[in-house]
Structures are given as C-alpha cells and as structure tokens.
Coordinates of C-alpha atoms (C1' of nucleotides) in Angstrom, one line a residue:
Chain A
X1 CA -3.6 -17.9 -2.4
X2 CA -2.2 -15.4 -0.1
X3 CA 1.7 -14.7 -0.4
X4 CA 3.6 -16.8 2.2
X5 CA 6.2 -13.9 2.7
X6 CA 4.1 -11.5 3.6
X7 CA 2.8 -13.4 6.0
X8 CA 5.9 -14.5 7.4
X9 CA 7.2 -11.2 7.3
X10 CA 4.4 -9.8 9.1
X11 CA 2.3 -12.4 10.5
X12 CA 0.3 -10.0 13.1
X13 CA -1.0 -8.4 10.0
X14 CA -2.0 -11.2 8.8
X15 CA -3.7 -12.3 11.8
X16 CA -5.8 -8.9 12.1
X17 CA -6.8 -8.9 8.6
X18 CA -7.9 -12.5 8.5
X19 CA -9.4 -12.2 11.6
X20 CA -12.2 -9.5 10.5
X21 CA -12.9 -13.0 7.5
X22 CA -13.6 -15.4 10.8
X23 CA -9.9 -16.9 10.3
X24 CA -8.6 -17.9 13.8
X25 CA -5.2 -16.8 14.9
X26 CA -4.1 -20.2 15.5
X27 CA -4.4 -21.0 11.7
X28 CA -1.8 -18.5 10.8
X29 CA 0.3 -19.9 13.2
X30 CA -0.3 -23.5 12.1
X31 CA 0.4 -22.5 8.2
X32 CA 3.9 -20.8 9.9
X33 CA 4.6 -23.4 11.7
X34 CA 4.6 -25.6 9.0
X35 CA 6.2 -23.1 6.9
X36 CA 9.4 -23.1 9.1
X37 CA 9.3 -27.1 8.8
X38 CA 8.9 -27.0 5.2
X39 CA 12.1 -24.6 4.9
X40 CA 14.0 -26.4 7.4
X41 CA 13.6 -30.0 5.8
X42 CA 14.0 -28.4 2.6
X43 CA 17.4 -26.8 3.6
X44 CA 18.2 -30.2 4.8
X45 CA 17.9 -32.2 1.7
X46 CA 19.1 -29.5 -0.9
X47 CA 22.3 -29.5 1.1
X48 CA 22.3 -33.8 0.4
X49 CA 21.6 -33.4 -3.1
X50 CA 24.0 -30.8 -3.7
X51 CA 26.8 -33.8 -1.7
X52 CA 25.2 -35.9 -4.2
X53 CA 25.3 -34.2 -7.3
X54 CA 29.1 -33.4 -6.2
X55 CA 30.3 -36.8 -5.9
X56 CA 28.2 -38.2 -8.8
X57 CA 30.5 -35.7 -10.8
X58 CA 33.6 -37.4 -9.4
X59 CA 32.0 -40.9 -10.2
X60 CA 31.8 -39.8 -13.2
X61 CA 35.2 -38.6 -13.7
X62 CA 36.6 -41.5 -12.1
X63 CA 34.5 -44.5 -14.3
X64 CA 36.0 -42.8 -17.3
X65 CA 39.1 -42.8 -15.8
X66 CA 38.9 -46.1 -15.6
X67 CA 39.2 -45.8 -11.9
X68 CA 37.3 -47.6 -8.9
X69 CA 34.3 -45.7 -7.5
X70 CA 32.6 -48.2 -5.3
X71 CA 33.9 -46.3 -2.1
X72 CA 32.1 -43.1 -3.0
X73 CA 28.8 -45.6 -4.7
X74 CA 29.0 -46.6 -1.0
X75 CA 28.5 -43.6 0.6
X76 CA 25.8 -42.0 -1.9
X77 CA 23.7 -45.0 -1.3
X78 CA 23.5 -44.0 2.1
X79 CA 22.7 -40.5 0.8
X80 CA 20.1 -41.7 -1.5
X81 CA 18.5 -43.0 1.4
X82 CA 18.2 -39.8 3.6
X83 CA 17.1 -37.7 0.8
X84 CA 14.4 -40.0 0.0
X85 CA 13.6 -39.8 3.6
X86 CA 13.4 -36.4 3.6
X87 CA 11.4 -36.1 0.7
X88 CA 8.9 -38.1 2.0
X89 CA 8.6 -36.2 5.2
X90 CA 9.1 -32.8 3.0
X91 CA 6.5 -33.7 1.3
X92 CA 3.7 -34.6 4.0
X93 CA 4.4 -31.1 5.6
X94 CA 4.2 -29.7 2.1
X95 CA 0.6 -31.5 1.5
X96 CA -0.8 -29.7 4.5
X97 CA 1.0 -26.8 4.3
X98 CA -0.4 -26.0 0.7
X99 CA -3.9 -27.1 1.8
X100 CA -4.1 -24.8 4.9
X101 CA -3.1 -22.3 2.8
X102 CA -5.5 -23.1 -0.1
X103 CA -8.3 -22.5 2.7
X104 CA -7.0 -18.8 3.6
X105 CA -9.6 -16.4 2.2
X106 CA -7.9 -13.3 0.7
X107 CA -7.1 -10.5 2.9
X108 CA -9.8 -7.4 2.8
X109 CA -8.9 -4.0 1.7
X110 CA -7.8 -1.7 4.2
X111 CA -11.2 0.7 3.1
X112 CA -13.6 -2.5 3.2
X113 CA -16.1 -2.0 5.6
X114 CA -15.4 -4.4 8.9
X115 CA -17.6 -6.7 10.3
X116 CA -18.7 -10.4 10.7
X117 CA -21.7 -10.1 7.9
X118 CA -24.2 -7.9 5.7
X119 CA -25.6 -5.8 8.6
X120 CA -22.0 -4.2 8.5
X121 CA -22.0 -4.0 5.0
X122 CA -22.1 0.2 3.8
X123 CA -24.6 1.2 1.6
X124 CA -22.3 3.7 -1.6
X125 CA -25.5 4.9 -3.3
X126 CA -29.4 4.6 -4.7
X127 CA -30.2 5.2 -7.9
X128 CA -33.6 5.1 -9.6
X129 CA -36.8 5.8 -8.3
X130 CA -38.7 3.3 -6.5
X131 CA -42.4 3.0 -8.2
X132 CA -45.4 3.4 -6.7
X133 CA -48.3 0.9 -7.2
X134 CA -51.5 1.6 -6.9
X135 CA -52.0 -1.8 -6.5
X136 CA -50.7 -4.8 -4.6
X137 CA -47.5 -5.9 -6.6
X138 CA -47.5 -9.3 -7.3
X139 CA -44.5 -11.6 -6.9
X140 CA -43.1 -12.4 -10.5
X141 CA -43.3 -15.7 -10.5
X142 CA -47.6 -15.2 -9.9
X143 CA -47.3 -13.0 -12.6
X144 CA -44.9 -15.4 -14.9
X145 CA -47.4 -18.3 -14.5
X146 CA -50.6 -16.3 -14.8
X147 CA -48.8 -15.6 -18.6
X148 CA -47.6 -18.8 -19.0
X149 CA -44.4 -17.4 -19.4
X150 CA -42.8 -19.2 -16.8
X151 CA -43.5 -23.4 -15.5
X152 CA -42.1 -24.0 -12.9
X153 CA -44.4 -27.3 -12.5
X154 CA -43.0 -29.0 -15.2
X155 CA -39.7 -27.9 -14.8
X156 CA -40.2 -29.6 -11.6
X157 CA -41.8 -32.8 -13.0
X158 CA -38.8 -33.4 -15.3
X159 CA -35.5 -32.0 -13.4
X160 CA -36.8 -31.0 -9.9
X161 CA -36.6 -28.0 -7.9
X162 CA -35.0 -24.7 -8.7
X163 CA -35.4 -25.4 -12.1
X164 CA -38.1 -23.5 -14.3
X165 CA -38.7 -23.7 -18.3
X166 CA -39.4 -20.3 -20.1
X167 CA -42.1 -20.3 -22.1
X168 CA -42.9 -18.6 -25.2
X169 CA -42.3 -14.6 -24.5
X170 CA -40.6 -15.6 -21.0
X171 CA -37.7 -16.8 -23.0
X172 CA -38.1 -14.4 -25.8
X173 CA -37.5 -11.6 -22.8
X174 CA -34.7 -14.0 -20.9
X175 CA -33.1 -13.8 -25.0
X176 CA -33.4 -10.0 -24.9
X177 CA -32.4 -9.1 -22.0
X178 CA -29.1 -11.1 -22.5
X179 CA -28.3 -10.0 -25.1
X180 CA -28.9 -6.3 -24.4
X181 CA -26.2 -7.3 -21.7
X182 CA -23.6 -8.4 -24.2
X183 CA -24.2 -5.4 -26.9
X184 CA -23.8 -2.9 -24.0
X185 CA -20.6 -4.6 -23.2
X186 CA -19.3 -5.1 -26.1
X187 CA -19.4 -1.2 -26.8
X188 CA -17.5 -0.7 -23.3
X189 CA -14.8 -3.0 -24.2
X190 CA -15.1 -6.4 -23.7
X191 CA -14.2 -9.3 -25.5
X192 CA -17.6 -11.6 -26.1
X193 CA -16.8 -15.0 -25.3
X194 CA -18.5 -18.8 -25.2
X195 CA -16.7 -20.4 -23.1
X196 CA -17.0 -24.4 -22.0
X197 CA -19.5 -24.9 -19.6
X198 CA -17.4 -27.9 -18.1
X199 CA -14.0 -27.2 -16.6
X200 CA -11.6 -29.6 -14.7
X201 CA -10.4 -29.6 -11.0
X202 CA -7.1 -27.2 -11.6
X203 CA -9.5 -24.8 -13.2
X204 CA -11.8 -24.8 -10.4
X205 CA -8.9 -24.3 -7.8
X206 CA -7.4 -22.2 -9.7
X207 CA -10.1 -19.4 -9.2
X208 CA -10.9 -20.7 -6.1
X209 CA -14.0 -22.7 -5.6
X210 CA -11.2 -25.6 -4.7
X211 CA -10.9 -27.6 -2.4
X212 CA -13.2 -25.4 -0.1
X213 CA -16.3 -25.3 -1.9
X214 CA -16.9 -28.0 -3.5
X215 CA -20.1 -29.3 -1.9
X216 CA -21.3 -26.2 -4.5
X217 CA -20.9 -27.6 -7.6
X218 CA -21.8 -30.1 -9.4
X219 CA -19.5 -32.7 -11.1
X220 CA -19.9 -35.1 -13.7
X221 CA -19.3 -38.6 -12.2
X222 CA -16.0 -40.6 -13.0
X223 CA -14.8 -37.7 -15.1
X224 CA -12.7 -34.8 -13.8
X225 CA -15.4 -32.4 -15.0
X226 CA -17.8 -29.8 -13.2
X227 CA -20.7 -28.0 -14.0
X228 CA -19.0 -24.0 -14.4
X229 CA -20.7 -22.2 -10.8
X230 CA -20.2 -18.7 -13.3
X231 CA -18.2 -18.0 -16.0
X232 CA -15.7 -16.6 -14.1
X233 CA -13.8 -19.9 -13.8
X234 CA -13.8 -20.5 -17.6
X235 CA -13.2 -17.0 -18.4
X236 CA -10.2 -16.0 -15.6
X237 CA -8.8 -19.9 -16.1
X238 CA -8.6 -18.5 -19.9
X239 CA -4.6 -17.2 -19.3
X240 CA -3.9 -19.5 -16.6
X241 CA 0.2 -20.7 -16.6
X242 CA 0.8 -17.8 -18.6
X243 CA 2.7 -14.8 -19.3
X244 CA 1.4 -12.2 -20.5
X245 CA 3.2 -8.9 -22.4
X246 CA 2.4 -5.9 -20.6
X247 CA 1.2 -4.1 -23.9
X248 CA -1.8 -7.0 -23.3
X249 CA -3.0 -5.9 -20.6
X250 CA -5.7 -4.4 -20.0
X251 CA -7.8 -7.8 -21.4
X252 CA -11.7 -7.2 -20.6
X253 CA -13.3 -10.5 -21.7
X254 CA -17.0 -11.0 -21.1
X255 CA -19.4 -14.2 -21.3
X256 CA -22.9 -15.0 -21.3
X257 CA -23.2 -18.5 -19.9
X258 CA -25.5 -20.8 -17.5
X259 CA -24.4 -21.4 -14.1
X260 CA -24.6 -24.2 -12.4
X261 CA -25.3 -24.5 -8.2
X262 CA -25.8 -27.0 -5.9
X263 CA -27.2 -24.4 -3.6
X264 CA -26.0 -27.1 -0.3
X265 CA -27.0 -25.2 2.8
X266 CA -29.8 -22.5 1.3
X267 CA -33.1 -24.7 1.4
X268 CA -36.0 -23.3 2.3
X269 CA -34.8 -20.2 1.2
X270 CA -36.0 -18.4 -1.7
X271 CA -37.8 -21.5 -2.6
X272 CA -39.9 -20.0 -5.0
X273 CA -39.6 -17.9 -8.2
X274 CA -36.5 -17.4 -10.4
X275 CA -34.2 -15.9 -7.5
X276 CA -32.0 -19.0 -6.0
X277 CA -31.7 -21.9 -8.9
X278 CA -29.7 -24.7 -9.9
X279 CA -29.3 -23.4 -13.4
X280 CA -29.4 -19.5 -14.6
X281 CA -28.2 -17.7 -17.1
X282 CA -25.6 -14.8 -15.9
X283 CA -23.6 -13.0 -18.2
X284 CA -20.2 -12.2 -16.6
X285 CA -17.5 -9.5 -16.9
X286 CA -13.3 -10.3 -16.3
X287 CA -10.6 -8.5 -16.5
X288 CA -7.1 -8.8 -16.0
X289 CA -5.4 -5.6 -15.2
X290 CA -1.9 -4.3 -13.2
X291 CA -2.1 -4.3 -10.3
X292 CA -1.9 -0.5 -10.1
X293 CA -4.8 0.1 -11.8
X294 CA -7.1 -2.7 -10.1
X295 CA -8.9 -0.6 -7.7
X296 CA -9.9 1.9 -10.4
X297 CA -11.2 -0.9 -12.8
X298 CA -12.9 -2.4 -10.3
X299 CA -15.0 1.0 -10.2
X300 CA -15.5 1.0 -13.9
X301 CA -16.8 -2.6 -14.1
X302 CA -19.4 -1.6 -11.2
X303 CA -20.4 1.4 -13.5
X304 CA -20.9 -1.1 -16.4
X305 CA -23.5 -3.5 -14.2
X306 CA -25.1 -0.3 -13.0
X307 CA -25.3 0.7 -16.4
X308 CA -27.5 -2.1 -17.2
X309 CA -29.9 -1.2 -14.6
X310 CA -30.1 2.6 -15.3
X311 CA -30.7 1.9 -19.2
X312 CA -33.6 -0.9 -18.2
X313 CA -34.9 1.9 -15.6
X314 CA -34.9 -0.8 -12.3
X315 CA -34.1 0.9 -9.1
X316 CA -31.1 -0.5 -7.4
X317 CA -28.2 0.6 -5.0
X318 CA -24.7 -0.3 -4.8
X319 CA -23.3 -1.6 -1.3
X320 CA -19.8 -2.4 -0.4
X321 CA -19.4 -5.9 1.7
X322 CA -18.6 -6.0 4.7
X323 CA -15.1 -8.0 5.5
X324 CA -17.2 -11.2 6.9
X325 CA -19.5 -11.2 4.1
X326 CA -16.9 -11.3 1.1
X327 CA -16.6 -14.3 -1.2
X328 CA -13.2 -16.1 -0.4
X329 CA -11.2 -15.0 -3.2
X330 CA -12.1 -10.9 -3.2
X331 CA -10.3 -8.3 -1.4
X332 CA -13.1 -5.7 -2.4
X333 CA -16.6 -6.5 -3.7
X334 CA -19.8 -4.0 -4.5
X335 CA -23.1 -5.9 -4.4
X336 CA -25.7 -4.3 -6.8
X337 CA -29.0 -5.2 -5.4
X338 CA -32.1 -4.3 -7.6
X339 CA -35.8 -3.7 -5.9
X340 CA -38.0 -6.4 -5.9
X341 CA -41.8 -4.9 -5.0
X342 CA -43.1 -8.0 -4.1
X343 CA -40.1 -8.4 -1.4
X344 CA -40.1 -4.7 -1.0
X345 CA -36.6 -5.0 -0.3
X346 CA -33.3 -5.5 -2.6
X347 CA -32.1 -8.4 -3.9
X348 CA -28.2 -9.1 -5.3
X349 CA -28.1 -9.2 -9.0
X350 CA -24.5 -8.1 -9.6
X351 CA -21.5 -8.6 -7.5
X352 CA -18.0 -7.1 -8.7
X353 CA -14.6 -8.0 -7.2
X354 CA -11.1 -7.2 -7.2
X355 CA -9.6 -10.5 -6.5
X356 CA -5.9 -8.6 -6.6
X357 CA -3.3 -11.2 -6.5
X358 CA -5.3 -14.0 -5.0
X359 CA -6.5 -15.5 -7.9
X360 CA -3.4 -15.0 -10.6
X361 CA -1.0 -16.6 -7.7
X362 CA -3.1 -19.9 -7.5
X363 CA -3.5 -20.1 -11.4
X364 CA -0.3 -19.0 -12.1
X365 CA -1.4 -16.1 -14.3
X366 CA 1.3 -13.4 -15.0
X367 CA 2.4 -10.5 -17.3
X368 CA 6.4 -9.4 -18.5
X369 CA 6.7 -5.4 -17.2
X370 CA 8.4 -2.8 -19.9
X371 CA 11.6 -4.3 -17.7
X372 CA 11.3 -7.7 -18.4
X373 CA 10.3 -8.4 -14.6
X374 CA 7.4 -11.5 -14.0
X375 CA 4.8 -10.3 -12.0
X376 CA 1.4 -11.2 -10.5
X377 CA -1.6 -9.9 -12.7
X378 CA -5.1 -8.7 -10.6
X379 CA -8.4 -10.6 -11.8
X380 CA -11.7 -9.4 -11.3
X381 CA -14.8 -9.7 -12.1
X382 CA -18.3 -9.1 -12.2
X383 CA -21.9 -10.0 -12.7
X384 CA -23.4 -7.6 -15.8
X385 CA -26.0 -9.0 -14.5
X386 CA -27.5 -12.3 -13.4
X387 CA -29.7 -12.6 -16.0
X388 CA -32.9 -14.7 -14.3
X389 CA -33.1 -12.4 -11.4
X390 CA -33.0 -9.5 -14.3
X391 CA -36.3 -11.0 -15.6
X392 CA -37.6 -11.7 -12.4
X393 CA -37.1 -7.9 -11.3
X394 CA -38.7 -6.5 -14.8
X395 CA -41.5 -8.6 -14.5
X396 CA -42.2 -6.9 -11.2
X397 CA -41.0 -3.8 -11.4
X398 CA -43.0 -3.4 -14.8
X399 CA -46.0 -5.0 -14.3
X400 CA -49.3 -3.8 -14.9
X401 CA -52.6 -3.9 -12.7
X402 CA -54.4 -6.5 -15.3
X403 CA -51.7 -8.5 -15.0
X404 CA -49.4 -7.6 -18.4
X405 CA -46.0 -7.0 -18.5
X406 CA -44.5 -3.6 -20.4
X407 CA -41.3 -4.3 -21.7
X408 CA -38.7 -1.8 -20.8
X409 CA -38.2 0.7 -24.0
X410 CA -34.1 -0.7 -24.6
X411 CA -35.2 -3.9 -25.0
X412 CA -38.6 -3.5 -27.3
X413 CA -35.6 -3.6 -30.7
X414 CA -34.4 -7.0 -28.9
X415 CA -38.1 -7.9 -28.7
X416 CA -38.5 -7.5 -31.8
X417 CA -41.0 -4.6 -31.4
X418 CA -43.5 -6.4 -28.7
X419 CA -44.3 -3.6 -25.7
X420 CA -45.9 -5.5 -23.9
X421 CA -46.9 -9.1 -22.7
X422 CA -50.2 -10.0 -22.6
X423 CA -52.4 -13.4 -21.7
X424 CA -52.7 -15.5 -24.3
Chain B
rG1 C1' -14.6 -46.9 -28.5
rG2 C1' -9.9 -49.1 -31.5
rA3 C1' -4.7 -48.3 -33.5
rG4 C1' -0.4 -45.3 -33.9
rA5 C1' 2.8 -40.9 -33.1
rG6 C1' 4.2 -37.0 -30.1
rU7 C1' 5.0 -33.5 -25.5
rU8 C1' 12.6 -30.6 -24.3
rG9 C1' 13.7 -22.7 -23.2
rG10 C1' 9.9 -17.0 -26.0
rC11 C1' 10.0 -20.1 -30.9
rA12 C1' 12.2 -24.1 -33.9
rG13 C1' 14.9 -28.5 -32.8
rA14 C1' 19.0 -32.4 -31.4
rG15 C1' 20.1 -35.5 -27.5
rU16 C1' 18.4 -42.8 -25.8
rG17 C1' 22.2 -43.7 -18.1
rG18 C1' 27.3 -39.5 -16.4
rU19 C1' 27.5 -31.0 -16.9
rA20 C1' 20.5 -30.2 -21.8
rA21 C1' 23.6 -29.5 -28.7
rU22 C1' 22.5 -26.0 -32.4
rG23 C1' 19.6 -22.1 -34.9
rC24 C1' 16.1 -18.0 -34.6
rA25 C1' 14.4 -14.4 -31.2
rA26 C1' 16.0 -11.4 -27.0
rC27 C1' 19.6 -8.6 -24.3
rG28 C1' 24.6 -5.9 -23.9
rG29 C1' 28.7 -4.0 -26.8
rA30 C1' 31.6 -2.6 -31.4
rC31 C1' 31.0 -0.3 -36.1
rU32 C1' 27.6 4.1 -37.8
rC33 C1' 25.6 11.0 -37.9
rG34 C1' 21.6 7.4 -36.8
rA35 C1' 19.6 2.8 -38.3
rA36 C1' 19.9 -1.8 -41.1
rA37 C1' 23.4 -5.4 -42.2
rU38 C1' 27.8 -7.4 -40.0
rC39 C1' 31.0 -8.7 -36.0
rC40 C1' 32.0 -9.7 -30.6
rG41 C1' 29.7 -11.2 -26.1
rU42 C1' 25.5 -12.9 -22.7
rC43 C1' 21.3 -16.0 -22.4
rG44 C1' 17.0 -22.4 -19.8
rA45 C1' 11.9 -18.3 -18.9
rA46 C1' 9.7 -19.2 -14.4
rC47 C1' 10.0 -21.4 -9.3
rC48 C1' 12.2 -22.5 -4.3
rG49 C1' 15.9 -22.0 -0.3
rC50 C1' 20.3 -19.7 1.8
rC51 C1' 22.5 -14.8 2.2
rU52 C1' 20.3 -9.6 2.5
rU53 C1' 16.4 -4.6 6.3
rA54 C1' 14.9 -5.2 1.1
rU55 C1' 16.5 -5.6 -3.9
rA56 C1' 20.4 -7.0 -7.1
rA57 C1' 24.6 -9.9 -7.1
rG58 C1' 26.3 -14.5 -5.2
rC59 C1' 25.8 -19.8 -3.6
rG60 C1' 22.7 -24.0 -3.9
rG61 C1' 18.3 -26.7 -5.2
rC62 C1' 14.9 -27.6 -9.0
rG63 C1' 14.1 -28.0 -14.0
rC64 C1' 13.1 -32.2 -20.7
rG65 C1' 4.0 -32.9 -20.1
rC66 C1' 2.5 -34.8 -14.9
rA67 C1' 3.1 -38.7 -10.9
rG68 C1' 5.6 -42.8 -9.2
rG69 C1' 9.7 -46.6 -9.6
rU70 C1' 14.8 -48.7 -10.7
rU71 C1' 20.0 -46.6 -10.1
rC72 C1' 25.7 -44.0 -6.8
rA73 C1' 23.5 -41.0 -10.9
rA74 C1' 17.3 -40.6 -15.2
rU75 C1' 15.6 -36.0 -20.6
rU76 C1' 17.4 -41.2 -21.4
rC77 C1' 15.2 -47.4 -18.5
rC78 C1' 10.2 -49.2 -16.2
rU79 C1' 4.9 -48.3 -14.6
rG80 C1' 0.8 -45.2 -14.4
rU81 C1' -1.5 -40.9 -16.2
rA82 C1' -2.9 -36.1 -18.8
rC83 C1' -3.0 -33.6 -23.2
rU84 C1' -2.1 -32.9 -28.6
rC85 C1' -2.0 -34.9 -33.5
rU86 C1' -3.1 -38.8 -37.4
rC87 C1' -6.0 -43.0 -39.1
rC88 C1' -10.4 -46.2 -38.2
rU89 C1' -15.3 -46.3 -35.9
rC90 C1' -19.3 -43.4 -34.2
rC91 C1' -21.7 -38.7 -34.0
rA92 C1' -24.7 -32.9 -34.0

RNA sequence: GGAGAGUUGGCAGAGUGGUAAUGCAACGGACUCGAAAUCCGUCGAACCGCCUUAUAAGCGGCGCGCAGGUUCAAUUCCUGUACUCUCCUCCA
C-alpha cells in the first residue's frame, strides 16, 4: 500500500511513477477523489459525534440531577440518525477507496530501469563461464527420465500436469541441494525457519498477493486457507501488527518450503521439465531492515543467491527489472537467471526485492526508533534459490555425453559421497 | 466433532448502560559526586481528521478480539464471528 499523503501531496509524482507500472492517470485521480470524499464525510460526522458526546455528558449530568433530559434525548435522536447516515455513506467511499488503493503497485526506484517489460530490463553482470559441449546438450528433463530420476508420467497420472515425482537420486539431489541452500544461509545470518504452508486471507494481503492476485493461488474450499505462493507470505506475515524494538532489527529469517501456483495465464508455456510447476520447492530469504539501510541489504541478499550459484559453479547473470516488469509489491528487484544449455538462454531462478514500505504499511509491521517514534519497517526478500529449477540447471549444465550426471563438488558431502549419477 | 472458560494499554489486572480503576514498566524532575533506593509529577501504545509549508503543540474523532444490532448514550445488553485455553472424543 502506497502512502495516501504522499500522494496527495504530490499527486503528479505519483502519476509519473505509476505510469512507468501501466497505472493510468485517471486512477490516481479516482483514489483522490475519493480521498477528498472520505475526509470530507469524515469531517462531517466527527463534528456530530463530538455534539453527541457533548450533550450525552449533560444527559448525564442532568439524570443524576434528577432533572428532565428528554428535550436534549430529542435532539440526539435526530443526531443519531445523521451519523449513522454518514457512516454508511463514509463507509461505501471507504470500501472503494481502500480497494483502489489495495490495487496500486508500489512506486519504482528512481535508479530502476524504465520501461513497459523485460526488453527494458539492464543486464548488472555475468558471472561464470558458459560450458562448451562437445555434444548436443540434452534438455534435463530427457536426461532426468533417461535416469529415472525424474516421472513426470506418473506424476501426471496421479495429480496432473506440472507436477513431477523425484525418484531415487533425483530427490536425493533435490535434498542436497536444499539443504546446501540453508547451511550457506545459515552461516550468512539467517534465521532457519518451517513455517505453515497454509496462511489465511489477511496474510495473503498483507504481502500482497490480495485481492489482485488471487486467480494465483490456490485455496482450500470453505476454509479461509491458501496454498503459501512462496514463503515470503508466511515468513514477512511472521511480525505482522507489530512493533518491533529497534535493537531487533536487522531480523534475516530464511525458509525452505514448497510453493504452491496456479500458474492461470502461462499454459503452453514451459510445458515441460521442472521450470513452471504447481508445486516446487524454493528456499526463501526475508529481511526486515530500516529503512535506511534497505537499499544496501537488498545488495547483500543478491550476493547471497549469487553465492549459491558461484559455489555450485552454474553460470548466471544478475539483471535489474525493468519498471513494467516488477512484481506489484517491489520498488527494486534483481532477477538472477542461471544458463540452461538446452534453452541456450537464461532462465530466473532467484528474484530479490526491496519491497520498502509497501509491504509493512499493509501488514502493519513496525519498529520503536532509539526516540520512541513508530515507524514503517522495509521487507524484502529473496529467492536463495528456487530449488527445482536449481536441479533442472545442474542436470544440464553438468551432464555428461553418456548421459550421467556429475554432481557439483559442494554438494558430493550432502550426497553423501555419490559423484556422479549413473543408469541404473 | 462435543462441552465450558476467556480476549481490556508495553505487561499484569478491575470495571456489568453515563468521563476505562489500580499496580508494574516507561518517561520527566528532586535527592546524590554518580547510581540504586526513595519522593514528586506525566502516561491508553498505535491510528484518523482539523490546524500547520512540515513537525511538535493544540482541538476533535476513534479506541476494551472483530463485525453488526438495540439505545440519547455500549467495555457493559443482544446477534454473529475469529482466536486462545481446559476437558471429552478422534488422530500422526
């Protein structure tokens, strides 16, 4: 949620900002229309109750003064009536006046690349060498099959599409490589974490997947649950209504968890292979920080995903978004995309965003300064990494002309010794 | 799934139609070389509106889990609902 006073206080800002995040002019307008409604009736009916509360004092005084009232009874009735009048009315502008503004995406740093989607996006750096083959690179989910690592049939036959099962050394290597994640975090700083895997509707709005996204998701019927998208809604929802002491902050917290997507809107795409499913495994990265120090944490949390790759040797680069091409709730996100040889091309495993104020003012999330002042924390968080898409690039990157796969050297301890998988 | 109890400030905890007790903590001051203890004083945190260039102050609203209702007036009465706890039942 954006902060109405800035916006009323500068509203052409707010329409140039938004408008690089495909947000019309008019609906900045509409939200201060409404705005100036909302403070007009609500002028209007504090000025009633305070009558009211006035003369309810002197009915008070006068009833144990024994003395008669029902002149003054008289006229609050009629008071009674307008505020409740009011209210009603106050409260219709104030249902779509919090829902517009529910639907505003967060404004874009001023050093965000502008433009309407990922051709615009700017490219910060490559790391890693790009292998090689002497062969033609297979696609990993040939090469997951072949070892009957991965089904993708069965998973299929008994949940449906963009599901898999990992077989055998597929899910000894899904097992190692997530857990390689959380060690590596663990030493930077962050708090390991199992969160639930089911969160209700405040939750979800509260880090902002409500109320525009929620063909996304998916719910458990007749129960004010959902299926957790990432474990960033658990894991920032953590602190939510509270206030924090500033000795607190900085809190890392970070969470290896499955993640649930409906995936509305993408078929046909990626329709094979590990890259785009309903369910996968991510471990996730969140922080809640001052606000002066978000823009410097959001660099060291990109440095902890990039870690990741560096250590398992996969070449990646890191891109900033460009303004149209941000998730709703970020102000700055870097995209780590790691090279898929099949696709000959990079592919998102990591995204890391500085969410600023948007995400604390919706949930309510706050610290107490050395002064004793309330203010706003900034969230963020990070993917470190998607875990399924981790596989999916070793298997590729790493694979061999006879079809075996050699395990990256971190994760032969986690493998408990095994270099390499073989056929069967 | 069944029965019961509860939800009031940072914490503890009264209040059962008419200004939300009290204690602890916190903050300010006195005492002190300094601190502790003691004494005096302040204090419903946050939120919203008006005022203000802005902040503070000030004024007002709001505020007793949440949402409705009754009433001139609701922490208090009524309805619904969420959550917590206890017991029973079930269960990994």
């Amino acid at each position: 949620m954006l902060d109405i006073k800035r916006i009323r206080n500068n509203p052409d800002e707010a329409k140039e900002k938004l408008a690089t995040r495909a947000v019309k002019p008019e609906e900045i307008d509409a939200v201060l229309e409404l705005d100036e409604k909302r403070r007009e009736l609500l002028q209007q009916t504090e000025q009633l109750k305070g009558q009211r509360n006035k003369v309810s004092d002197a009915i008070s005084v006068a009833k144990r003064n024994k003395e008669d009232a029902t002149a003054q009874i008289t006229e609050m009735r009629e008071v009674g009536a307008q505020i409740k009048a009011l209210d009603v009315e106050l409260a219709e502008v104030l249902d779509t006046y919090t829902d517009k503004m529910s639907r505003l995406p967060n404004f874009p740093h001023d050093t965000d690349p502008v433009g309407p989607d990922e051709n615009y996006s700017r490219e910060d750096r490559k790391v890693g060498d790009i292998r090689h083959f002497d062969f033609e690179p297979k696609a990993h989910w040939e090469i997951g099959e072949a070892l009957g690592i991965l089904d993708f049939k069965r998973a299929a036959k008994v949940s449906g599409a963009r599901f898999v099962y990992y077989m055998g050394m597929g899910a000894k290597l899904e097992r190692a490589v997530y857990n390689f994640m959380l060690d590596q975090h663990e030493l930077e700083g962050y708090e390991e974490v199992i969160p639930p895997y089911m969160v209700n509707s405040d939750s979800m709005y509260g880090t902002g997947q409500f109320p525009k996204f929620k063909e996304d998701v998916f719910q458990i019927k007749d129960q004010d649950l959902t299926l957790i998208p990432t474990a960033e809604v658990p894991l920032t929802n953590y602190y939510r209504d509270e206030v924090l002491p500033a000795a607190q902050l900085p809190v890392y917290l970070t969470a290896l968890t499955p993640s649930f997507r409906s995936e509305a809107g993408s078929a046909g795409r990626d329709t094979r292979g590990l890259i785009r499913m309903h369910q996968f495994n991510k471990v996730e990265m969140v922080k809640y920080v001052k606000p002066e120090t978000s823009y410097d944490e959001l660099e060291k949390m990109t440095h902890n995903a990039e870690n990741i790759l560096q250590q398992l040797k996969l070449p990646y680069h890191v891109i900033t978004l460009a303004t149209g091409d941000m998730s709703f709730t970020a102000a700055e996100t870097h995209d780590i995309e790691v090279w898929i040889p099949h696709q000959e091309t990079y592919r998102e495993i990591s995204s890391c965003s500085n969410c600023e104020d948007f995400q604390a003012r919706r949930a309510q999330i706050r610290y107490r300064d050395e002064d004793g002042k309330v203010n706003l924390v900034h969230t963020l968080n990070g993917s470190g990494l998607a875990v399924g898409r981790t596989v999916a690039a070793i298997l590729e990157n790493y694979q061999n002309e006879d079809g075996s796969v050699t395990i990256p050297d971190v994760l032969v301890p986690y493998m408990r010794g095994v270099k390499k998988i073989e056929k069967k």
